[in-house]
XYZ file of C-alpha atoms in Angstrom:
567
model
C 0.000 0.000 0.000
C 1.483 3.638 -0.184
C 3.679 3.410 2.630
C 6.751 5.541 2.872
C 8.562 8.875 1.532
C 9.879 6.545 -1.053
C 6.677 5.318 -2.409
C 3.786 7.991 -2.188
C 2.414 8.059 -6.450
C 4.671 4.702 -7.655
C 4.650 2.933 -4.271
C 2.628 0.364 -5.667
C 4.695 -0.135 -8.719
C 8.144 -0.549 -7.269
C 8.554 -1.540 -3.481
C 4.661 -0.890 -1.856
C 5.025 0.646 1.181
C -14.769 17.312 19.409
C -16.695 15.871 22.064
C -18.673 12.578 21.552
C -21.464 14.295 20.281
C -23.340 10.730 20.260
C -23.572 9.991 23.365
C -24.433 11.825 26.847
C -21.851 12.575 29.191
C -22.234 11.486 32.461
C -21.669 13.576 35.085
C -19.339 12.829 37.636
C -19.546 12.854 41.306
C -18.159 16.359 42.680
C -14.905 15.879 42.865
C -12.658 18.334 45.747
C -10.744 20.895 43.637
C -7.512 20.429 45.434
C -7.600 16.434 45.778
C -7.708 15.640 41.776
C -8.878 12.078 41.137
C -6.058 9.349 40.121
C -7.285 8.488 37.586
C -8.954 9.585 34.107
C -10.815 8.166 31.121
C -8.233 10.057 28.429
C -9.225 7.706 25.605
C -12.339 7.205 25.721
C -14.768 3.937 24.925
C -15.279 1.885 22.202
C -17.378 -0.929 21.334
C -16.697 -4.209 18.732
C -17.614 -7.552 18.143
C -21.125 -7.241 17.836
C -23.052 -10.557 18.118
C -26.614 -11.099 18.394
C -26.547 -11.623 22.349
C -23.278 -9.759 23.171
C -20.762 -6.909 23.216
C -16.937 -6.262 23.753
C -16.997 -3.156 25.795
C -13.668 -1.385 26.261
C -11.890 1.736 27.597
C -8.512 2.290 28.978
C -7.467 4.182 32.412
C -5.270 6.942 32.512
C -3.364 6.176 36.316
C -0.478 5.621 37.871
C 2.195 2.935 36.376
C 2.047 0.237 39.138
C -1.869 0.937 40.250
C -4.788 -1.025 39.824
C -7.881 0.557 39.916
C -11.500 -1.045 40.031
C -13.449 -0.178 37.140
C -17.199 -0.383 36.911
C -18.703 -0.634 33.938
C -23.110 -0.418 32.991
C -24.663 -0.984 30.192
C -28.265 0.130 29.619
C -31.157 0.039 27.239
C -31.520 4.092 27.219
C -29.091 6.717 27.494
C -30.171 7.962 30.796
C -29.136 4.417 32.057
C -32.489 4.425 33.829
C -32.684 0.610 32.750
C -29.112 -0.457 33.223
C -29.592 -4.195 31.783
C -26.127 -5.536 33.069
C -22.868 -3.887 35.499
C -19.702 -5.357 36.837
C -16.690 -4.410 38.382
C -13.173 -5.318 37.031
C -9.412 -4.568 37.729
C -7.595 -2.644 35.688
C -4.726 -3.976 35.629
C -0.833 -2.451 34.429
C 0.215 -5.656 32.417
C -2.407 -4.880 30.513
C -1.253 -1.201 30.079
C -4.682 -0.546 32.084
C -6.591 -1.367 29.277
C -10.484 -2.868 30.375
C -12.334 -5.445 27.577
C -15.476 -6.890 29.012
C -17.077 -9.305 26.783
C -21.012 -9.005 28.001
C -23.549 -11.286 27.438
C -27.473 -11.774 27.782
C -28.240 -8.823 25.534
C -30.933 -8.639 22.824
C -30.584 -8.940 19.594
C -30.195 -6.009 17.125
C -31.321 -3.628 20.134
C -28.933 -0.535 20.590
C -27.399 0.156 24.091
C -25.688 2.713 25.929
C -22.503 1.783 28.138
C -20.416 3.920 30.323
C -17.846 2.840 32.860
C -16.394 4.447 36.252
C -13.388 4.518 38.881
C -12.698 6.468 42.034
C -15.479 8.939 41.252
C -14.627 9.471 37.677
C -17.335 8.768 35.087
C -15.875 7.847 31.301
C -17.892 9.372 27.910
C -20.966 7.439 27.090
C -20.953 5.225 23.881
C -23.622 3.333 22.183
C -23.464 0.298 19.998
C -26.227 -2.545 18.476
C -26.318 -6.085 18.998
C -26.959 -8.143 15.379
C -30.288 -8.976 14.703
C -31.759 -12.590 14.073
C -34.439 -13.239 12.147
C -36.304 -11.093 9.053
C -34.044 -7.992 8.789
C -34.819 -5.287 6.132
C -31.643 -3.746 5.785
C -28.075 -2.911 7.216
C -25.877 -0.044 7.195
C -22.312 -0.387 7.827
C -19.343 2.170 7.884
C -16.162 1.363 5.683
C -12.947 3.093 7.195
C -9.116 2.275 6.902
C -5.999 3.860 6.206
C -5.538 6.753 9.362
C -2.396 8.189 9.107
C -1.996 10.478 12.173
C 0.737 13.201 10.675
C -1.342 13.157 7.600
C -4.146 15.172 8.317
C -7.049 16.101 11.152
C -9.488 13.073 11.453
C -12.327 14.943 10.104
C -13.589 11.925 8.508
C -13.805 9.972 11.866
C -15.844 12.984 12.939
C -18.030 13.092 10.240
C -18.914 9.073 10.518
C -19.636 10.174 13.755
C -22.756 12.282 12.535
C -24.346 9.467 10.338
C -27.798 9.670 11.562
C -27.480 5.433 11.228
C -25.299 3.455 11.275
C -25.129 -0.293 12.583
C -21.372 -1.030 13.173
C -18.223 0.239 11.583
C -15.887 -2.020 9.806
C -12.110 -0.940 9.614
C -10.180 -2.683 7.418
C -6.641 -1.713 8.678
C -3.853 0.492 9.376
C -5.587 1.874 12.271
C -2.469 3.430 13.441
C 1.389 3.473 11.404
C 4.661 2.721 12.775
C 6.852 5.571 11.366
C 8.399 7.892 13.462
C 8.179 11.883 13.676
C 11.928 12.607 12.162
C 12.217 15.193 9.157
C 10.902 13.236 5.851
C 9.437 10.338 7.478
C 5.726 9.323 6.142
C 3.623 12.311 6.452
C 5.607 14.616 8.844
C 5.673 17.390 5.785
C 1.902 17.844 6.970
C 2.111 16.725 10.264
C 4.670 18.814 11.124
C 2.784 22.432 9.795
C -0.835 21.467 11.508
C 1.062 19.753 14.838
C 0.306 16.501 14.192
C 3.760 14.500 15.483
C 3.626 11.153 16.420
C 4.566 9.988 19.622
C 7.078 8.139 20.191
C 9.026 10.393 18.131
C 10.765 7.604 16.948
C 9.845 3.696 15.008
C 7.870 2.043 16.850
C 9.557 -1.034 17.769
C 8.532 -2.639 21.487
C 5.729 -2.783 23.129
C 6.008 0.215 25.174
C 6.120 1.821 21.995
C 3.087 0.238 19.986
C 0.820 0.879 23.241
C 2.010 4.406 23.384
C 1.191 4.990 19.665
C -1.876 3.241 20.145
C -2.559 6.059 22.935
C -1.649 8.626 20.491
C -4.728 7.563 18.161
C -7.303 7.051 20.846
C -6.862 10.150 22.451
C -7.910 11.763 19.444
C -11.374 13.730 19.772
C -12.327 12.581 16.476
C -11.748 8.884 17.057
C -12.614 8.796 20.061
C -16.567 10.037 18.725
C -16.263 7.480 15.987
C -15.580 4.671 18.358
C -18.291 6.149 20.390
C -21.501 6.073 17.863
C -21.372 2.177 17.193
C -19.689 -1.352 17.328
C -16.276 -1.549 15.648
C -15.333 -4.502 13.603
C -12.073 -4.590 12.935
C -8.742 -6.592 11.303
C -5.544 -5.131 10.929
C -3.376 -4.505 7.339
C 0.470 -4.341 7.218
C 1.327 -0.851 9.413
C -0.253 -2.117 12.979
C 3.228 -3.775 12.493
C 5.257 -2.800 10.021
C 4.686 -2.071 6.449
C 4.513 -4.538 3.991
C 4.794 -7.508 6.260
C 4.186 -10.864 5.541
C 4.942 -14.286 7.563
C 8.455 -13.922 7.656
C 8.867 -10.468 7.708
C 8.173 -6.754 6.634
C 9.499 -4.291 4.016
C 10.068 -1.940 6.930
C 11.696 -4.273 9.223
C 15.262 -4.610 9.518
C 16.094 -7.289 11.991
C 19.965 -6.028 11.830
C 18.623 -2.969 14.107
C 15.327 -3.922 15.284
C 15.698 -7.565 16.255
C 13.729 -10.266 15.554
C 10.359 -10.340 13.350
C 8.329 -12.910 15.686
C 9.652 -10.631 18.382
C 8.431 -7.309 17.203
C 5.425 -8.429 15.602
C 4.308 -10.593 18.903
C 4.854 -6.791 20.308
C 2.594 -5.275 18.214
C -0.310 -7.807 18.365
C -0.137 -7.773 21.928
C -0.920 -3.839 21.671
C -3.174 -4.511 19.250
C -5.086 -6.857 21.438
C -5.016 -4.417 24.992
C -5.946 -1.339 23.051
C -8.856 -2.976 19.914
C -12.647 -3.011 21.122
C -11.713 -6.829 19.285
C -12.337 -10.677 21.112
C -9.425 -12.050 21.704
C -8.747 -15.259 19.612
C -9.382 -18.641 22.318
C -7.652 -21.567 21.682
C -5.857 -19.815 18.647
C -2.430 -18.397 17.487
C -2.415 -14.315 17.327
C -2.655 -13.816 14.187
C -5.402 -16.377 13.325
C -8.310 -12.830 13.608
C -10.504 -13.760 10.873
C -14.309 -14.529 11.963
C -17.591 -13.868 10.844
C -21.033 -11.826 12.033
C -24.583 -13.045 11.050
C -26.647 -9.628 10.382
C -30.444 -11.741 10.983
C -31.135 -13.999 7.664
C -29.760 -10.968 5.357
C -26.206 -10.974 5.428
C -22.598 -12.874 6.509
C -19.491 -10.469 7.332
C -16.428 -12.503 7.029
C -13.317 -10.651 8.311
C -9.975 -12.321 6.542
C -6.601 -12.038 7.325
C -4.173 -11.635 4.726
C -0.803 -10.177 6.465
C 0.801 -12.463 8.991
C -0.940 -16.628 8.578
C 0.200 -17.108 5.292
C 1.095 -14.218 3.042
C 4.162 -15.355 0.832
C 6.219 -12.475 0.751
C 5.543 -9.526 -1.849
C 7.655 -9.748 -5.083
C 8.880 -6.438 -6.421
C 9.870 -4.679 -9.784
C 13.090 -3.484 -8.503
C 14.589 -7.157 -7.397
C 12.278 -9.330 -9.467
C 12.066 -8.013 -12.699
C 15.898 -7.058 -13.796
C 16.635 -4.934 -16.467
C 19.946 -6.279 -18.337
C 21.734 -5.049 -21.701
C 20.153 -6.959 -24.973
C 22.679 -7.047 -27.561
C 22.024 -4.162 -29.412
C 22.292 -2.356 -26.181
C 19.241 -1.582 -25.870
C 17.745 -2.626 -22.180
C 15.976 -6.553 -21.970
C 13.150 -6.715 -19.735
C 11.943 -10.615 -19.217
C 8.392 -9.476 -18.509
C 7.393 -13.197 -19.143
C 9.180 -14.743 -16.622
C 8.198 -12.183 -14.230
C 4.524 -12.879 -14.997
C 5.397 -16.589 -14.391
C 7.174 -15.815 -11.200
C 4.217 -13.922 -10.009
C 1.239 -16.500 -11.236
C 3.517 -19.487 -9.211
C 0.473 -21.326 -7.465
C 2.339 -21.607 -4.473
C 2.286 -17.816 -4.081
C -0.290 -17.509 -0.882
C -2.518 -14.780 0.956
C -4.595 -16.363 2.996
C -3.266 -20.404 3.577
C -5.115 -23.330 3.051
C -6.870 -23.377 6.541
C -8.273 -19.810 6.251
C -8.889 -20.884 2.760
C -10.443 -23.462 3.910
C -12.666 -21.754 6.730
C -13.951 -19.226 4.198
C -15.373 -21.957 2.064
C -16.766 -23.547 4.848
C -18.730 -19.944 5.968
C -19.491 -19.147 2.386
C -21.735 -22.409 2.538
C -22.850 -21.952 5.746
C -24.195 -18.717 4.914
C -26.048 -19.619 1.609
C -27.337 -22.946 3.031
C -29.406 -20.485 5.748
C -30.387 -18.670 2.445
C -28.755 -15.526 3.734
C -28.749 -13.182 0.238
C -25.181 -11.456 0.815
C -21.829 -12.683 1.831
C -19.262 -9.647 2.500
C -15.843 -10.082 2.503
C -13.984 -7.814 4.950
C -10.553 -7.880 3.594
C -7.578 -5.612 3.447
C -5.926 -4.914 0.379
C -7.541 -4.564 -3.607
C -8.502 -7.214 -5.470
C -9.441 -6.224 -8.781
C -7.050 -6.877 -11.701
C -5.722 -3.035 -12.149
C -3.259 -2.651 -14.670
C -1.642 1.251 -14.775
C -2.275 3.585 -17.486
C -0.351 5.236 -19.977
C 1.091 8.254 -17.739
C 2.063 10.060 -20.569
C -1.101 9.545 -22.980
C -3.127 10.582 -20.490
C -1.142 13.599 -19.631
C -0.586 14.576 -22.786
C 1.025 17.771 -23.602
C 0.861 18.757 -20.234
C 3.273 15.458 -19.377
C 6.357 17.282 -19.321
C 5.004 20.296 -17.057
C 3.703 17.927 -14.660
C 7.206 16.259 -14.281
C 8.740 19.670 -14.317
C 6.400 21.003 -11.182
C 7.039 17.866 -8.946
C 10.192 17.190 -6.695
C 13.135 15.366 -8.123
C 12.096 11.816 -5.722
C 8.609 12.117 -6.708
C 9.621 13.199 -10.242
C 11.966 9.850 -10.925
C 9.544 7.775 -9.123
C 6.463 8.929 -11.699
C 8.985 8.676 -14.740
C 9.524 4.910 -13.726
C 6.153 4.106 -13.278
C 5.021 5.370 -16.618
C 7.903 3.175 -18.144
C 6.579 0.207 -16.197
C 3.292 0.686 -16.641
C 3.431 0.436 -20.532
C 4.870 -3.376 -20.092
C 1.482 -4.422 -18.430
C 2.068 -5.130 -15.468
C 0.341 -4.360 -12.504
C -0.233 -1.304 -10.351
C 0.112 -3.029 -6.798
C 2.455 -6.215 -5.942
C 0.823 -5.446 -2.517
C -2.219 -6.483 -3.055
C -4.428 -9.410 -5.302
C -2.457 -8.650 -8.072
C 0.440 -9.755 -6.535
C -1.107 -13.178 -5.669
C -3.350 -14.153 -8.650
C -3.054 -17.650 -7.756
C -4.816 -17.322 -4.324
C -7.415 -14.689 -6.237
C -8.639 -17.807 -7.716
C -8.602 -19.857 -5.581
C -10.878 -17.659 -3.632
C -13.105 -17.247 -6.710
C -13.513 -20.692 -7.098
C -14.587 -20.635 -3.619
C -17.444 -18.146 -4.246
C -18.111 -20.192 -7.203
C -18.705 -23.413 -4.842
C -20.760 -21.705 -2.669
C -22.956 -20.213 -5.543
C -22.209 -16.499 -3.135
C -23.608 -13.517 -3.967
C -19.949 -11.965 -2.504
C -19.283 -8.123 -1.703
C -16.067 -7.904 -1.318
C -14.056 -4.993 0.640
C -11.041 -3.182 0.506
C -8.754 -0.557 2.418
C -4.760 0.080 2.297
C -4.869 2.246 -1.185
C -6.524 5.154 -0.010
C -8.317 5.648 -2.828
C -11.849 5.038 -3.867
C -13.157 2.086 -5.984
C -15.884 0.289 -7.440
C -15.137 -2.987 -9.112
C -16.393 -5.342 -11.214
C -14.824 -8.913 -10.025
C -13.850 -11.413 -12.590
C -12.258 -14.605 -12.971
C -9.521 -16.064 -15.194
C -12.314 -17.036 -17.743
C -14.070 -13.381 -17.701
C -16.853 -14.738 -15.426
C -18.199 -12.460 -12.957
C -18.283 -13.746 -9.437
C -18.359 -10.513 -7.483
C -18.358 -6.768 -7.051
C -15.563 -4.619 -4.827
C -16.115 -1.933 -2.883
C -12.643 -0.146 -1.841
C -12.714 2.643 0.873
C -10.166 5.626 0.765
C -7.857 6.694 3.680
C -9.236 8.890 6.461
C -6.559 10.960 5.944
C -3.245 8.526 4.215
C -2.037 10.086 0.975
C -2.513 8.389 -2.285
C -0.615 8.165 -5.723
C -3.137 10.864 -6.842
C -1.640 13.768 -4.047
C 1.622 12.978 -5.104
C 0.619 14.463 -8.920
C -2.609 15.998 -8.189
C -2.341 17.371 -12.131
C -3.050 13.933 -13.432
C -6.317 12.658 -14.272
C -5.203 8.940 -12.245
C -8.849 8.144 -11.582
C -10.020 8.642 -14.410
C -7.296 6.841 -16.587
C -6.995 3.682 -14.198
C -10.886 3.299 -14.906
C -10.749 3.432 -18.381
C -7.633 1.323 -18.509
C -9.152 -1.306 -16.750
C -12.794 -3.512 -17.430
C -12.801 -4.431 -14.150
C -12.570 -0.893 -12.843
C -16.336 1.026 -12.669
C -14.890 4.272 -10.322
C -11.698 5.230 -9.112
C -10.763 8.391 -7.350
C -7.546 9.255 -5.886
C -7.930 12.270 -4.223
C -10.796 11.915 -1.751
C -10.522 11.642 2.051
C -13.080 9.996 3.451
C -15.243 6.657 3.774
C -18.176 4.421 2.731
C -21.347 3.195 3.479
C -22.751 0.551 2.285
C -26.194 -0.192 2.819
C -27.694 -3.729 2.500
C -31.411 -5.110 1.235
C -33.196 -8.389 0.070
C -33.318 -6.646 -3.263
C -29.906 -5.006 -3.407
C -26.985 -3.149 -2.350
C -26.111 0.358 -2.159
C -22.275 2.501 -1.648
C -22.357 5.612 -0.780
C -18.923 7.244 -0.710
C -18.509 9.749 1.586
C -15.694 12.640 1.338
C -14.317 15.885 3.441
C -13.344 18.773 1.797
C -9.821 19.482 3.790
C -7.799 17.464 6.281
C -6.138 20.017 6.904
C -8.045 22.434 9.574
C -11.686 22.695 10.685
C -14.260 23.403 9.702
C -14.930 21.605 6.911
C -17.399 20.147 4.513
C -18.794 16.343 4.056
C -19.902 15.323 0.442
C -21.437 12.742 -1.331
C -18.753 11.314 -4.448
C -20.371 8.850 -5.645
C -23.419 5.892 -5.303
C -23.021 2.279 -6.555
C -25.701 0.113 -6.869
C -26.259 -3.719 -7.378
C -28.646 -6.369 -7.312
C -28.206 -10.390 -7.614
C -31.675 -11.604 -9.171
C -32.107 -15.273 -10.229
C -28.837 -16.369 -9.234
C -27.207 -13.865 -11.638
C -24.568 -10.891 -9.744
C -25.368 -7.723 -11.433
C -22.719 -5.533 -12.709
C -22.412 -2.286 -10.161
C -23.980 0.649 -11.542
C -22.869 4.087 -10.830
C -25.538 7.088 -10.287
């Protein structure tokens, strides 16, 4: 995904790199002015996991290092909590980094509820979330997000999910927080570092003590913190809630000769991931195993996958896999065939045979209840997207568009518009970089006879796609979800047309924008399915302004998936 200084428009071509206005505040007990409480609810409450009879409930305590305060937590049917349903008491403990997950049953099913939590006197921000429903369910609105780089920009799209007048749960699809550090050039700091926006640590984030503290960072953001707030978060992470680009043995941005050992760092981050994520903990199952699935009532399946850390093989790249060597009339020899084979070996994996597997096995499951949608919540694109012709869709304007960009950016664009006439694919990163596994999954939706939705974060861009397999067969449609405030290849040459060209370069491309900040919803009936994609009009300061881009529509009548349709 765009990752790094290095990669911001060709990233994908050559290495991949105020108040919670939702819910009511509860007042706290008088407190004396010159005995200040020890404690203090500094990032405030969050919600995930929905199910049809329970909730994780979470928040974190601000304290001292070695205490352990008693929390109390409520959860009620109203938002006076005049009907508080269920309460409990638990410990808040510091190997934990005073983090609090309660996982509460006995609720009802898709009923909202209010939950608030308390120590010494102190009462947290209120938050409200809904169970799943069971049964006949008429429709369901979820909340695409991903892709929140803190330096990049204000979080104005969190805020503005917050003011949805519905929606049912939120599904981020990773890179919930990044790991670069706050050092002149690094990922984002040229904003970050004009609108005061510096990550903390200042530095990689390498230990634990580091992830948690950058995982502070994020949540005590007003923004997020109203997002979390207004419903149920369900989340999986991508590549930078460890280190970008990883895969199972590794990460582009790892380097174990100065930060130690992969298993070590990335057991680090999960653990992090785990304290600080409104997220069930996996039982009887490694880490990284976090894909699962949510029934929304005899309408719809969510299955979350997990394509970073089980099984990915790791990410071949232009630069090392595709070398460029003197022909004989000196002219340079690029073996695009053999790269094409290298890339379309059937060993090349995403998701392993036992997630494989497991998906099958849920695809099924969720037909055989004759549940009309199976959505895939999954990280990266998986469209076949070939790039455009840089320069024919500059034009005359090409060279002036080099000419106005600076000398990194400028070589990086130059290369890309060489590559991109062999081609090859945008994005080794993502789908494209595993066709193999792409069909195997296809030939899973195939077996299942699934009406699939598939989702998509990491490019912080904007898509609508038209799935299709090796034979031209359409077996689903994707719906991709920009960054909240990550930049894409279109900031780094704003001048260039990119949506526009990498949509009509490409069948299975219906939209693509590459400016927008923002996120989706996507709405859900018997007859159909709707995205609405949602963008703010600056990143950059408040206030600002929330608009409508663009609707996609589709239907799946008599067995047959329906092309998207744009309005």
């Amino acid at each position: 995904m765009p990752g790094d200084t290095r990669r911001t428009f060709s990233s994908l071509t050559l290495n991949r790199r105020r108040a919670l206005t939702f819910g009511l505040v509860a007042a706290a007990p008088a407190v004396h002015a010159q005995t200040p409480a020890a404690v203090a609810f500094k990032h405030g409450v969050a919600a995930g996991d929905p199910l049809a009879d329970r909730l994780i409930l979470w928040t974190r305590i601000t304290t001292e290092p070695t205490a352990t305060p008693a929390v109390t937590w409520q959860i009620a049917e109203e938002q006076a909590f005049a009907r508080i349903v269920a309460k409990g008491t638990v410990i808040a403990q510091a190997a934990s980094d005073h983090t609090v997950k309660i996982d509460v049953g006995g609720l009802k099913p898709g009923r909202e509820y209010w939950y608030r939590f308390s120590a010494q006197g102190v009462t947290s921000p209120v938050g409200r979330a809904r169970t799943l429903p069971v049964g006949a369910t008429p429709d369901v609105v979820l909340a695409v997000v991903s892709c929140s780089l803190y330096p990049g920009g204000l979080f104005n799209a969190y805020e503005a999910l917050a003011q949805q007048p519905r929606v049912d749960a939120v599904l981020h699809l990773g890179d919930y927080i990044y790991e670069y550090g706050a050092e002149p050039g690094q990922y984002g700091m040229e904003i970050g570092s004009k609108i005061g926006r510096v990550p903390d640590p200042p530095h990689e984030i390498v230990s634990l003590a580091d992830y948690r503290r950058r995982h502070a960072l994020y949540k005590a953001d007003a923004d997020l913190q109203a997002a979390h707030a207004r419903a149920a978060w369900i989340c999986v992470w991508d590549d930078h809630e460890t280190a970008n680009d990883s895969w199972i043995g590794g990460a582009e941005n790892h380097q174990p000769e100065k930060e130690g050992v992969w298993a070590t760092r990335k057991a680090a981050a999960l653990k992090a991931y785990f304290e600080w994520m409104p997220i069930r903990d996996p039982k009887g199952r490694m880490a990284e195993a976090i894909q699962r699935s949510f029934d929304f009532g005899d309408l719809a399946t969510l299955i979350m996958v997990e394509t970073r850390l089980q099984a990915r093989s790791e990410q071949l790249s232009f630069a090392k896999d595709l070398p460029i060597t003197a022909g004989p009339d000196g002219r340079p020899n690029i073996d695009v065939k053999g790269f094409i084979a290298r890339l379309n070996a059937p060993e090349r994996a995403l998701l392993g045979q036992e997630q494989e597997a497991w998906i099958g096995g849920e695809l099924k499951r969720s037909r055989q209840s004759g549940r009309k949608w199976q959505v895939i919540g999954n990280q990266v694109v998986m469209a076949r997207v070939f790039g455009p012709d840089l320069e024919k869709v500059a034009g005359p304007a090409w060279p002036e568009i080099l000419a106005g960009l600076d000398e990194a950016t400028r070589n990086e664009v130059a290369q890309a518009a060489q590559l991109f006439k062999l081609g090859l694919p945008m994005n080794l990163d993502s789908w494209d970089g595993y066709p193999a596994a792409r069909e195997r999954l296809y030939d899973l939706f195939k077996a299942a006879d699934a009406n699939p939705i598939v989702l998509a974060g990491d490019s912080h861009a904007f898509w609508v796609n038209d799935l299709l397999d090796a034979s031209g067969r359409r077996v689903a449609w994707e719906l991709g979800s920009t960054g909240i405030t990550s930049p894409s290849w279109g900031d780094s040459a704003p001048k260039l047309p990119l949506g526009a060209a990498v949509t009509a370069r490409n069948d299975e491309v219906i939209f693509n924008d590459q400016l927008s900040k923002g996120f989706a919803l996507l709405t859900l009936t018997p007859d159909g399915a709707k995205a609405e994609l949602f963008a703010v009009s600056t990143i950059l300061a408040k206030p600002y302004e929330t608009r409508r881009v663009a609707t996609a529509r589709s239907s799946s009548q008599a067995g047959a998936l329906k092309r998207p349709t744009m309005d």
